[in-house]
Each structure stands twice: as structure tokens, then as C-alpha cells.
């Protein structure tokens, strides 16, 4: 009974945490009506225009890798699943409840003694990511368990103490860079097993002293990462939701400045810090803290207006939730290639980057399901990538058929819902100076007929361009129609609107 109450409480506090931390920034933005005094607000402009940020904006597709000690259990231990006892596979250290192994935390904290991934081949990972079409990757240097995959001077709980010994972060950075893929380092501030870590704000001088030690340690590690891996493009921060960190706004503000000074061009998302009023991601005036919105985790904005012009990324798991290796995918809905392509196109059509997560196993091998997805996504990208990279949102009425993207003079429609009449109808405002004038299928280079179709609905502000799909063109996946913009041939005479 006691345990049931504990689990219920844990569930409630997780829910509360997720509501508190995510509720306010992943919906339409509501700006305060009056501006508030904010001293520890944004450091960089809302829309950075430097080359590094432009590169970020153009990635389109990225890969996330969650790898650490949690890869060894893979969400189970001695045949018992942690599915109902831990929040996610990389959270397995927090496994509680009747099924949790005895002395589980101690077992977990000693897993590093067996971390010796014999099949780890960073070049193969990087090649796979490249073939999939990823332009950047985010790698977990250290997750909430605190185990560092690089030889940090500042903690003993690191890779040099594991039988593997070698600097995994370096191996990953070098391999991905060699494939031309930009690397971002995931860094969890939260550390479950660090005695100097505080969840609640320190209550007295002694506690503050301890937490200051933790803050200095965090700072040291971040500078160490910049020193050791100078080619990285940014940090992807996580575990920044606890009160002790929130109350350290002056420290985090200064730290952000120092990190940027040390590494010009560094990209930091909105999770890193908050203002002095405790507002995370966006300050009390609704202004973004950091270079891009970092709250789109396992969710996507409903429409582009929700983003208020901010840069953003969406990070996505393949199973419903679970970032680290999960041995057993059975009985779970795991996203299909079509699901992922749909989310990818939805994301880029709203100016975001879509980042797909992989959780390699304890030996360094990807899950076979991940291998399959990577191959299938890569096959699709080889044909259709120009509708993904460097594209922007299109300000046209939304299409029921799929998602628009644009680049230079080209408009792309990625069709997920093929119309039964084989007419892909593009709605364009009647006063548009540019309309689709030519179309081609990216799948096979076939030119398509484009016909003006003014369907004459009373009071309709749009006119229509019909792209005719060949009946004999079949596709098992979404396909892309590439259109060229040009001046409309002739403007049809306006028919009289009816009086009624
Ligand atoms: O708690 C983590 C989780 O394990 C995972 O790392 C994700 C990735 O975005 N971030 C946290 C929850 O927001």
C-alpha cells in the first residue's frame, strides 16, 4: 500500500513538474500587456544573422544520440521491464516500485565498471547519420546520472574509470565532423548522484556554499568541453528546471556571456536559463532567452504563429517516450518512416529543425529498428532533400495535401494525402504577383501540367493552380512537387459577386 501511495505521489510530482516546466511555452505565445523590468533577460538578439546561426537555420534534419550507462540495462534488468517503474529508459536509475531490483541505485551507480562497448564504431554512426541526411547531431556528454563520457578533470565519475577508457565525446565529434556534420553537445545540469547538487534553492549559508561549489563545477566542465572540442557549434542544455538553478539567474546570465565570449558563434537554446522572476525559456516580457526555442520535445507547434518568428528545433523519440536504448520495443507504438517524414516536413515548413533521437545499446550498436528507419529516411532524403534543407515557411493558405516549403524561386509541396482526382490544387491569393507556373516531380523529374483554375467561389480571396499528377505515377511514400514561381499569365476578369 505504502508503495502504491509513493508511486502515485511520484506520478503526481512528475506531472506537476511537466506542467510547470512545459505548459507555458509550448502553445501560442501570449505576450504580457505591460513590459516588466528585466535585468537578466536575453543576451543575444531574437534573430541572430551570423553565419553559425544561418547554418543552424538551414539544417532541416538532425540526429540526437542518447548514450550512457543506461544503455547497458536498456530499460530492463534481469528480464524484468522497468516500463512502469521509470519515467523513460535513460531515467532507469530512478526505477521504483514493486518490480525494481533490490539496491537498484547502487547497481546502477556501478554499471560504469562494465561499460566497454566493443561494437562502438563512431565512424559507422556518422556515416549512417550522413546517409540519413542529418546535417547536425546532438550528443549526450553527460545525462542526469552524471556519468561523463569524456575524461573530465572535475569528476571521477567519467569514462576513464570504465574499462573502455577512451574519450567517447572526442571520438564522436571527430567522426561526425569528418562527415561534415556539425556537433552540439547535450549537457545535463541536473545530476542525481552529486552530493553538491540541489533541487530546492539553498536555505542557508552552508547549503549555498555547497551549491556554489556545484555551480563552479558546472562552469568548469563547460569550459573544459569548449577547450577540448573547439569545433562544436553549440550546447544543448537539459535538466535546468530545479529551483536551485532557477534562483542562480545572476550566475547563469554571466556564465552564458562568458561561454559566448570564449566561443564566438556558440549556439545555446532557450532551456539554459531564466530571468530573475523565474521565467524560463522566455523572460517576463516574453522575449526568448537564448538563440532558439528548445521546448519542442516530443511535440510540434500547431501552426507557425505559435513560434512568433523564433528559431526552433523539435526533438523526437521513436518510441512514445524513451531516449536511451530500449531493448524491447514490443507492445509500444514506434514511429514509422512515414510518421517521421510527416513530422520532418511539418517542422521545416514552419522554419524548424527536426531532430530524430537514437539510443545505441551498451555495446554501441543502434537498435535494429533505428537502423531500418535511418535507411528508409535516407532513401527518401536522397530524392527529396531539396524540399528540406535551407527552406522557409510559405505564406500560402495551408494545403490539405501536405506541407509547403520554399527556397529561392521554388515552391515545394510534399504530398502526404494524394487527391483521388490526381489534381494537386494550390490556393494562391487573388492579388498574388507570383504564382506556380511550372511543376516537376522530384521522384522522377517528370514535368507536370499546371492549369489555372478559378473555381469562382463567391467572396473567395484565393485563386487556384492545378498541378496534374500522372495516373501512372505511384509512390509508397510522400512525394514532392517542385514548382516554379512566376508572374500570372493573365488575370481573369472578375465576375460580379452575387447580391443576396
Ligand atoms: O529528462 C530528459 C530526458 O531524459 C531526455 O534527455 C530529454 C531530451 O530532450 N530531455 C529531458 C526531459 O526534457
PDB file of N, CA, C and O in Angstrom, residues 139-201:
ATOM      1  N   UNK A 139      24.883  15.247 -29.037  1.00  0.00           N
ATOM      2  CA  UNK A 139      25.371  14.055 -28.339  1.00  0.00           C
ATOM      3  C   UNK A 139      25.424  14.273 -26.832  1.00  0.00           C
ATOM      4  O   UNK A 139      25.935  15.303 -26.361  1.00  0.00           O
ATOM      5  N   UNK A 140      24.937  13.295 -26.102  1.00  0.00           N
ATOM      6  CA  UNK A 140      24.906  13.392 -24.638  1.00  0.00           C
ATOM      7  C   UNK A 140      26.310  13.229 -24.036  1.00  0.00           C
ATOM      8  O   UNK A 140      26.835  12.117 -23.977  1.00  0.00           O
ATOM      9  N   UNK A 141      26.878  14.315 -23.592  1.00  0.00           N
ATOM     10  CA  UNK A 141      28.174  14.219 -22.906  1.00  0.00           C
ATOM     11  C   UNK A 141      27.968  13.649 -21.514  1.00  0.00           C
ATOM     12  O   UNK A 141      28.807  12.959 -20.976  1.00  0.00           O
ATOM     13  N   UNK A 142      26.820  14.005 -20.932  1.00  0.00           N
ATOM     14  CA  UNK A 142      26.508  13.626 -19.551  1.00  0.00           C
ATOM     15  C   UNK A 142      25.006  13.792 -19.363  1.00  0.00           C
ATOM     16  O   UNK A 142      24.474  14.861 -19.652  1.00  0.00           O
ATOM     17  N   UNK A 143      24.355  12.712 -18.933  1.00  0.00           N
ATOM     18  CA  UNK A 143      22.906  12.812 -18.709  1.00  0.00           C
ATOM     19  C   UNK A 143      22.668  13.020 -17.215  1.00  0.00           C
ATOM     20  O   UNK A 143      23.600  13.316 -16.465  1.00  0.00           O
ATOM     21  N   UNK A 144      21.408  12.846 -16.759  1.00  0.00           N
ATOM     22  CA  UNK A 144      21.091  13.176 -15.365  1.00  0.00           C
ATOM     23  C   UNK A 144      21.841  12.285 -14.359  1.00  0.00           C
ATOM     24  O   UNK A 144      21.946  12.636 -13.192  1.00  0.00           O
ATOM     25  N   UNK A 145      22.319  11.118 -14.808  1.00  0.00           N
ATOM     26  CA  UNK A 145      23.064  10.257 -13.870  1.00  0.00           C
ATOM     27  C   UNK A 145      24.456  10.810 -13.572  1.00  0.00           C
ATOM     28  O   UNK A 145      25.152  10.311 -12.681  1.00  0.00           O
ATOM     29  N   UNK A 146      24.880  11.813 -14.318  1.00  0.00           N
ATOM     30  CA  UNK A 146      26.142  12.487 -14.015  1.00  0.00           C
ATOM     31  C   UNK A 146      27.376  11.826 -14.601  1.00  0.00           C
ATOM     32  O   UNK A 146      28.488  12.356 -14.460  1.00  0.00           O
ATOM     33  N   UNK A 147      27.215  10.679 -15.258  1.00  0.00           N
ATOM     34  CA  UNK A 147      28.392   9.977 -15.775  1.00  0.00           C
ATOM     35  C   UNK A 147      28.878  10.676 -17.052  1.00  0.00           C
ATOM     36  O   UNK A 147      28.139  10.793 -18.036  1.00  0.00           O
ATOM     37  N   UNK A 148      30.136  11.114 -17.017  1.00  0.00           N
ATOM     38  CA  UNK A 148      30.674  11.890 -18.145  1.00  0.00           C
ATOM     39  C   UNK A 148      31.341  10.970 -19.157  1.00  0.00           C
ATOM     40  O   UNK A 148      32.184  10.146 -18.788  1.00  0.00           O
ATOM     41  N   UNK A 149      30.986  11.151 -20.418  1.00  0.00           N
ATOM     42  CA  UNK A 149      31.577  10.315 -21.469  1.00  0.00           C
ATOM     43  C   UNK A 149      32.891  10.907 -21.984  1.00  0.00           C
ATOM     44  O   UNK A 149      33.440  10.445 -22.964  1.00  0.00           O
ATOM     45  N   UNK A 150      33.352  11.945 -21.305  1.00  0.00           N
ATOM     46  CA  UNK A 150      34.670  12.487 -21.663  1.00  0.00           C
ATOM     47  C   UNK A 150      35.549  12.479 -20.408  1.00  0.00           C
ATOM     48  O   UNK A 150      35.028  12.453 -19.284  1.00  0.00           O
ATOM     49  N   UNK A 151      36.854  12.517 -20.585  1.00  0.00           N
ATOM     50  CA  UNK A 151      37.741  12.425 -19.411  1.00  0.00           C
ATOM     51  C   UNK A 151      37.795  13.747 -18.665  1.00  0.00           C
ATOM     52  O   UNK A 151      38.786  14.485 -18.761  1.00  0.00           O
ATOM     53  N   UNK A 152      36.749  14.057 -17.936  1.00  0.00           N
ATOM     54  CA  UNK A 152      36.722  15.351 -17.244  1.00  0.00           C
ATOM     55  C   UNK A 152      37.648  15.348 -16.025  1.00  0.00           C
ATOM     56  O   UNK A 152      37.708  14.370 -15.286  1.00  0.00           O
ATOM     57  N   UNK A 153      38.299  16.482 -15.838  1.00  0.00           N
ATOM     58  CA  UNK A 153      39.173  16.644 -14.654  1.00  0.00           C
ATOM     59  C   UNK A 153      38.342  16.875 -13.410  1.00  0.00           C
ATOM     60  O   UNK A 153      38.850  16.826 -12.300  1.00  0.00           O
ATOM     61  N   UNK A 154      37.081  17.223 -13.605  1.00  0.00           N
ATOM     62  CA  UNK A 154      36.310  17.747 -12.476  1.00  0.00           C
ATOM     63  C   UNK A 154      35.430  16.734 -11.763  1.00  0.00           C
ATOM     64  O   UNK A 154      34.729  17.079 -10.822  1.00  0.00           O
ATOM     65  N   UNK A 155      35.419  15.497 -12.258  1.00  0.00           N
ATOM     66  CA  UNK A 155      34.658  14.464 -11.554  1.00  0.00           C
ATOM     67  C   UNK A 155      35.302  13.115 -11.864  1.00  0.00           C
ATOM     68  O   UNK A 155      35.802  12.894 -12.976  1.00  0.00           O
ATOM     69  N   UNK A 156      35.270  12.241 -10.862  1.00  0.00           N
ATOM     70  CA  UNK A 156      35.850  10.904 -11.084  1.00  0.00           C
ATOM     71  C   UNK A 156      34.901   9.995 -11.828  1.00  0.00           C
ATOM     72  O   UNK A 156      35.292   8.944 -12.318  1.00  0.00           O
ATOM     73  N   UNK A 157      33.630  10.401 -11.828  1.00  0.00           N
ATOM     74  CA  UNK A 157      32.606   9.553 -12.432  1.00  0.00           C
ATOM     75  C   UNK A 157      32.627   9.799 -13.939  1.00  0.00           C
ATOM     76  O   UNK A 157      31.767  10.487 -14.497  1.00  0.00           O
ATOM     77  N   UNK A 158      33.638   9.257 -14.578  1.00  0.00           N
ATOM     78  CA  UNK A 158      33.771   9.527 -16.013  1.00  0.00           C
ATOM     79  C   UNK A 158      34.368   8.337 -16.739  1.00  0.00           C
ATOM     80  O   UNK A 158      34.806   7.360 -16.118  1.00  0.00           O
ATOM     81  N   UNK A 159      34.412   8.435 -18.026  1.00  0.00           N
ATOM     82  CA  UNK A 159      34.760   7.329 -18.911  1.00  0.00           C
ATOM     83  C   UNK A 159      36.134   6.696 -18.618  1.00  0.00           C
ATOM     84  O   UNK A 159      36.329   5.505 -18.852  1.00  0.00           O
ATOM     85  N   UNK A 160      37.052   7.460 -18.072  1.00  0.00           N
ATOM     86  CA  UNK A 160      38.392   6.880 -17.818  1.00  0.00           C
ATOM     87  C   UNK A 160      38.334   5.802 -16.740  1.00  0.00           C
ATOM     88  O   UNK A 160      39.230   4.982 -16.630  1.00  0.00           O
ATOM     89  N   UNK A 161      37.249   5.822 -15.947  1.00  0.00           N
ATOM     90  CA  UNK A 161      37.123   4.818 -14.881  1.00  0.00           C
ATOM     91  C   UNK A 161      36.427   3.549 -15.385  1.00  0.00           C
ATOM     92  O   UNK A 161      36.372   2.544 -14.701  1.00  0.00           O
ATOM     93  N   UNK A 162      35.881   3.634 -16.578  1.00  0.00           N
ATOM     94  CA  UNK A 162      35.218   2.456 -17.169  1.00  0.00           C
ATOM     95  C   UNK A 162      36.263   1.677 -17.965  1.00  0.00           C
ATOM     96  O   UNK A 162      37.265   2.252 -18.401  1.00  0.00           O
ATOM     97  N   UNK A 163      36.017   0.390 -18.185  1.00  0.00           N
ATOM     98  CA  UNK A 163      37.020  -0.374 -18.939  1.00  0.00           C
ATOM     99  C   UNK A 163      37.274   0.190 -20.341  1.00  0.00           C
ATOM    100  O   UNK A 163      38.349   0.016 -20.889  1.00  0.00           O
ATOM    101  N   UNK A 164      36.300   0.900 -20.888  1.00  0.00           N
ATOM    102  CA  UNK A 164      36.501   1.448 -22.238  1.00  0.00           C
ATOM    103  C   UNK A 164      37.605   2.511 -22.264  1.00  0.00           C
ATOM    104  O   UNK A 164      38.388   2.612 -23.209  1.00  0.00           O
ATOM    105  N   UNK A 165      37.622   3.346 -21.262  1.00  0.00           N
ATOM    106  CA  UNK A 165      38.662   4.355 -21.011  1.00  0.00           C
ATOM    107  C   UNK A 165      38.753   5.511 -22.021  1.00  0.00           C
ATOM    108  O   UNK A 165      39.040   6.631 -21.643  1.00  0.00           O
ATOM    109  N   UNK A 166      38.539   5.239 -23.301  1.00  0.00           N
ATOM    110  CA  UNK A 166      38.797   6.293 -24.307  1.00  0.00           C
ATOM    111  C   UNK A 166      37.747   7.406 -24.276  1.00  0.00           C
ATOM    112  O   UNK A 166      36.625   7.211 -23.834  1.00  0.00           O
ATOM    113  N   UNK A 167      38.145   8.552 -24.786  1.00  0.00           N
ATOM    114  CA  UNK A 167      37.284   9.738 -24.799  1.00  0.00           C
ATOM    115  C   UNK A 167      36.197   9.589 -25.884  1.00  0.00           C
ATOM    116  O   UNK A 167      36.450   9.849 -27.063  1.00  0.00           O
ATOM    117  N   UNK A 168      35.025   9.203 -25.451  1.00  0.00           N
ATOM    118  CA  UNK A 168      33.937   8.947 -26.400  1.00  0.00           C
ATOM    119  C   UNK A 168      33.474  10.244 -27.074  1.00  0.00           C
ATOM    120  O   UNK A 168      33.179  10.263 -28.271  1.00  0.00           O
ATOM    121  N   UNK A 169      33.461  11.323 -26.313  1.00  0.00           N
ATOM    122  CA  UNK A 169      32.989  12.584 -26.899  1.00  0.00           C
ATOM    123  C   UNK A 169      33.913  12.981 -28.060  1.00  0.00           C
ATOM    124  O   UNK A 169      33.459  13.347 -29.149  1.00  0.00           O
ATOM    125  N   UNK A 170      35.189  12.829 -27.847  1.00  0.00           N
ATOM    126  CA  UNK A 170      36.141  13.171 -28.919  1.00  0.00           C
ATOM    127  C   UNK A 170      35.926  12.271 -30.144  1.00  0.00           C
ATOM    128  O   UNK A 170      35.914  12.744 -31.281  1.00  0.00           O
ATOM    129  N   UNK A 171      35.742  10.993 -29.872  1.00  0.00           N
ATOM    130  CA  UNK A 171      35.559  10.070 -30.992  1.00  0.00           C
ATOM    131  C   UNK A 171      34.319  10.438 -31.807  1.00  0.00           C
ATOM    132  O   UNK A 171      34.329  10.381 -33.036  1.00  0.00           O
ATOM    133  N   UNK A 172      33.280  10.831 -31.101  1.00  0.00           N
ATOM    134  CA  UNK A 172      32.034  11.188 -31.793  1.00  0.00           C
ATOM    135  C   UNK A 172      32.210  12.506 -32.557  1.00  0.00           C
ATOM    136  O   UNK A 172      31.870  12.614 -33.738  1.00  0.00           O
ATOM    137  N   UNK A 173      32.771  13.502 -31.871  1.00  0.00           N
ATOM    138  CA  UNK A 173      32.938  14.810 -32.528  1.00  0.00           C
ATOM    139  C   UNK A 173      33.789  14.651 -33.787  1.00  0.00           C
ATOM    140  O   UNK A 173      33.434  15.137 -34.870  1.00  0.00           O
ATOM    141  N   UNK A 174      34.897  13.948 -33.668  1.00  0.00           N
ATOM    142  CA  UNK A 174      35.797  13.805 -34.828  1.00  0.00           C
ATOM    143  C   UNK A 174      35.113  13.059 -35.976  1.00  0.00           C
ATOM    144  O   UNK A 174      35.223  13.452 -37.138  1.00  0.00           O
ATOM    145  N   UNK A 175      34.423  11.974 -35.633  1.00  0.00           N
ATOM    146  CA  UNK A 175      33.814  11.165 -36.693  1.00  0.00           C
ATOM    147  C   UNK A 175      32.721  11.947 -37.427  1.00  0.00           C
ATOM    148  O   UNK A 175      32.633  11.911 -38.657  1.00  0.00           O
ATOM    149  N   UNK A 176      31.900  12.671 -36.670  1.00  0.00           N
ATOM    150  CA  UNK A 176      30.806  13.409 -37.317  1.00  0.00           C
ATOM    151  C   UNK A 176      31.366  14.587 -38.111  1.00  0.00           C
ATOM    152  O   UNK A 176      30.919  14.868 -39.227  1.00  0.00           O
ATOM    153  N   UNK A 177      32.326  15.286 -37.528  1.00  0.00           N
ATOM    154  CA  UNK A 177      32.917  16.408 -38.268  1.00  0.00           C
ATOM    155  C   UNK A 177      33.537  15.920 -39.571  1.00  0.00           C
ATOM    156  O   UNK A 177      33.454  16.585 -40.599  1.00  0.00           O
ATOM    157  N   UNK A 178      34.155  14.738 -39.522  1.00  0.00           N
ATOM    158  CA  UNK A 178      34.778  14.198 -40.744  1.00  0.00           C
ATOM    159  C   UNK A 178      33.735  13.953 -41.832  1.00  0.00           C
ATOM    160  O   UNK A 178      34.048  13.994 -43.019  1.00  0.00           O
ATOM    161  N   UNK A 179      32.504  13.738 -41.429  1.00  0.00           N
ATOM    162  CA  UNK A 179      31.426  13.548 -42.416  1.00  0.00           C
ATOM    163  C   UNK A 179      30.757  14.884 -42.757  1.00  0.00           C
ATOM    164  O   UNK A 179      29.726  14.924 -43.429  1.00  0.00           O
ATOM    165  N   UNK A 180      31.284  15.966 -42.205  1.00  0.00           N
ATOM    166  CA  UNK A 180      30.712  17.286 -42.498  1.00  0.00           C
ATOM    167  C   UNK A 180      29.462  17.582 -41.685  1.00  0.00           C
ATOM    168  O   UNK A 180      28.654  18.428 -42.070  1.00  0.00           O
ATOM    169  N   UNK A 181      29.295  16.880 -40.565  1.00  0.00           N
ATOM    170  CA  UNK A 181      28.093  17.082 -39.726  1.00  0.00           C
ATOM    171  C   UNK A 181      28.484  17.925 -38.500  1.00  0.00           C
ATOM    172  O   UNK A 181      29.452  17.600 -37.801  1.00  0.00           O
ATOM    173  N   UNK A 182      27.747  18.982 -38.251  1.00  0.00           N
ATOM    174  CA  UNK A 182      28.011  19.839 -37.091  1.00  0.00           C
ATOM    175  C   UNK A 182      27.586  19.134 -35.812  1.00  0.00           C
ATOM    176  O   UNK A 182      26.557  18.452 -35.790  1.00  0.00           O
ATOM    177  N   UNK A 183      28.370  19.343 -34.758  1.00  0.00           N
ATOM    178  CA  UNK A 183      28.064  18.676 -33.484  1.00  0.00           C
ATOM    179  C   UNK A 183      27.682  19.692 -32.410  1.00  0.00           C
ATOM    180  O   UNK A 183      28.315  20.740 -32.267  1.00  0.00           O
ATOM    181  N   UNK A 184      26.635  19.333 -31.660  1.00  0.00           N
ATOM    182  CA  UNK A 184      26.186  20.099 -30.492  1.00  0.00           C
ATOM    183  C   UNK A 184      26.282  19.155 -29.296  1.00  0.00           C
ATOM    184  O   UNK A 184      25.962  17.969 -29.426  1.00  0.00           O
ATOM    185  N   UNK A 185      26.691  19.690 -28.182  1.00  0.00           N
ATOM    186  CA  UNK A 185      26.833  18.817 -27.016  1.00  0.00           C
ATOM    187  C   UNK A 185      25.661  18.982 -26.060  1.00  0.00           C
ATOM    188  O   UNK A 185      25.387  20.091 -25.577  1.00  0.00           O
ATOM    189  N   UNK A 186      24.992  17.861 -25.824  1.00  0.00           N
ATOM    190  CA  UNK A 186      23.935  17.813 -24.809  1.00  0.00           C
ATOM    191  C   UNK A 186      24.630  17.809 -23.456  1.00  0.00           C
ATOM    192  O   UNK A 186      25.608  17.069 -23.240  1.00  0.00           O
ATOM    193  N   UNK A 187      24.123  18.592 -22.522  1.00  0.00           N
ATOM    194  CA  UNK A 187      24.737  18.672 -21.193  1.00  0.00           C
ATOM    195  C   UNK A 187      23.620  18.814 -20.168  1.00  0.00           C
ATOM    196  O   UNK A 187      22.868  19.786 -20.185  1.00  0.00           O
ATOM    197  N   UNK A 188      23.516  17.812 -19.291  1.00  0.00           N
ATOM    198  CA  UNK A 188      22.521  17.913 -18.222  1.00  0.00           C
ATOM    199  C   UNK A 188      23.150  18.612 -17.024  1.00  0.00           C
ATOM    200  O   UNK A 188      24.187  18.171 -16.516  1.00  0.00           O
ATOM    201  N   UNK A 189      22.517  19.687 -16.601  1.00  0.00           N
ATOM    202  CA  UNK A 189      22.964  20.360 -15.378  1.00  0.00           C
ATOM    203  C   UNK A 189      22.579  19.479 -14.187  1.00  0.00           C
ATOM    204  O   UNK A 189      23.398  19.222 -13.294  1.00  0.00           O
ATOM    205  N   UNK A 190      21.351  18.990 -14.193  1.00  0.00           N
ATOM    206  CA  UNK A 190      20.874  18.098 -13.132  1.00  0.00           C
ATOM    207  C   UNK A 190      21.788  16.873 -13.012  1.00  0.00           C
ATOM    208  O   UNK A 190      22.120  16.237 -14.005  1.00  0.00           O
ATOM    209  N   UNK A 191      22.198  16.577 -11.800  1.00  0.00           N
ATOM    210  CA  UNK A 191      22.999  15.358 -11.550  1.00  0.00           C
ATOM    211  C   UNK A 191      22.447  14.652 -10.325  1.00  0.00           C
ATOM    212  O   UNK A 191      22.575  15.144  -9.207  1.00  0.00           O
ATOM    213  N   UNK A 192      21.873  13.469 -10.548  1.00  0.00           N
ATOM    214  CA  UNK A 192      21.219  12.752  -9.449  1.00  0.00           C
ATOM    215  C   UNK A 192      22.170  12.355  -8.324  1.00  0.00           C
ATOM    216  O   UNK A 192      21.765  12.293  -7.171  1.00  0.00           O
ATOM    217  N   UNK A 193      23.380  12.020  -8.672  1.00  0.00           N
ATOM    218  CA  UNK A 193      24.231  11.459  -7.606  1.00  0.00           C
ATOM    219  C   UNK A 193      25.345  12.392  -7.157  1.00  0.00           C
ATOM    220  O   UNK A 193      26.314  11.947  -6.563  1.00  0.00           O
ATOM    221  N   UNK A 194      25.192  13.668  -7.416  1.00  0.00           N
ATOM    222  CA  UNK A 194      26.221  14.615  -6.978  1.00  0.00           C
ATOM    223  C   UNK A 194      25.788  15.209  -5.637  1.00  0.00           C
ATOM    224  O   UNK A 194      24.754  15.864  -5.552  1.00  0.00           O
ATOM    225  N   UNK A 195      26.560  14.999  -4.577  1.00  0.00           N
ATOM    226  CA  UNK A 195      26.127  15.481  -3.253  1.00  0.00           C
ATOM    227  C   UNK A 195      26.011  17.003  -3.178  1.00  0.00           C
ATOM    228  O   UNK A 195      25.327  17.531  -2.300  1.00  0.00           O
ATOM    229  N   UNK A 196      26.637  17.708  -4.117  1.00  0.00           N
ATOM    230  CA  UNK A 196      26.548  19.177  -4.099  1.00  0.00           C
ATOM    231  C   UNK A 196      25.373  19.706  -4.912  1.00  0.00           C
ATOM    232  O   UNK A 196      25.149  20.911  -4.972  1.00  0.00           O
ATOM    233  N   UNK A 197      24.662  18.792  -5.570  1.00  0.00           N
ATOM    234  CA  UNK A 197      23.521  19.236  -6.371  1.00  0.00           C
ATOM    235  C   UNK A 197      22.333  19.536  -5.457  1.00  0.00           C
ATOM    236  O   UNK A 197      22.089  18.819  -4.493  1.00  0.00           O
ATOM    237  N   UNK A 198      21.594  20.583  -5.769  1.00  0.00           N
ATOM    238  CA  UNK A 198      20.388  20.931  -5.005  1.00  0.00           C
ATOM    239  C   UNK A 198      19.182  21.015  -5.927  1.00  0.00           C
ATOM    240  O   UNK A 198      19.279  21.588  -7.005  1.00  0.00           O
ATOM    241  N   UNK A 199      18.070  20.453  -5.472  1.00  0.00           N
ATOM    242  CA  UNK A 199      16.823  20.585  -6.216  1.00  0.00           C
ATOM    243  C   UNK A 199      16.144  21.885  -5.785  1.00  0.00           C
ATOM    244  O   UNK A 199      15.871  22.758  -6.578  1.00  0.00           O
ATOM    245  N   UNK A 200      15.933  21.992  -4.443  1.00  0.00           N
ATOM    246  CA  UNK A 200      15.331  23.212  -3.903  1.00  0.00           C
ATOM    247  C   UNK A 200      16.415  24.270  -3.778  1.00  0.00           C
ATOM    248  O   UNK A 200      17.604  23.933  -3.683  1.00  0.00           O
ATOM    249  N   UNK A 201      16.010  25.498  -3.721  1.00  0.00           N
ATOM    250  CA  UNK A 201      17.001  26.560  -3.549  1.00  0.00           C
ATOM    251  C   UNK A 201      17.686  26.387  -2.197  1.00  0.00           C
ATOM    252  O   UNK A 201      17.017  26.045  -1.212  1.00  0.00           O
TER     253      UNK A 201
END
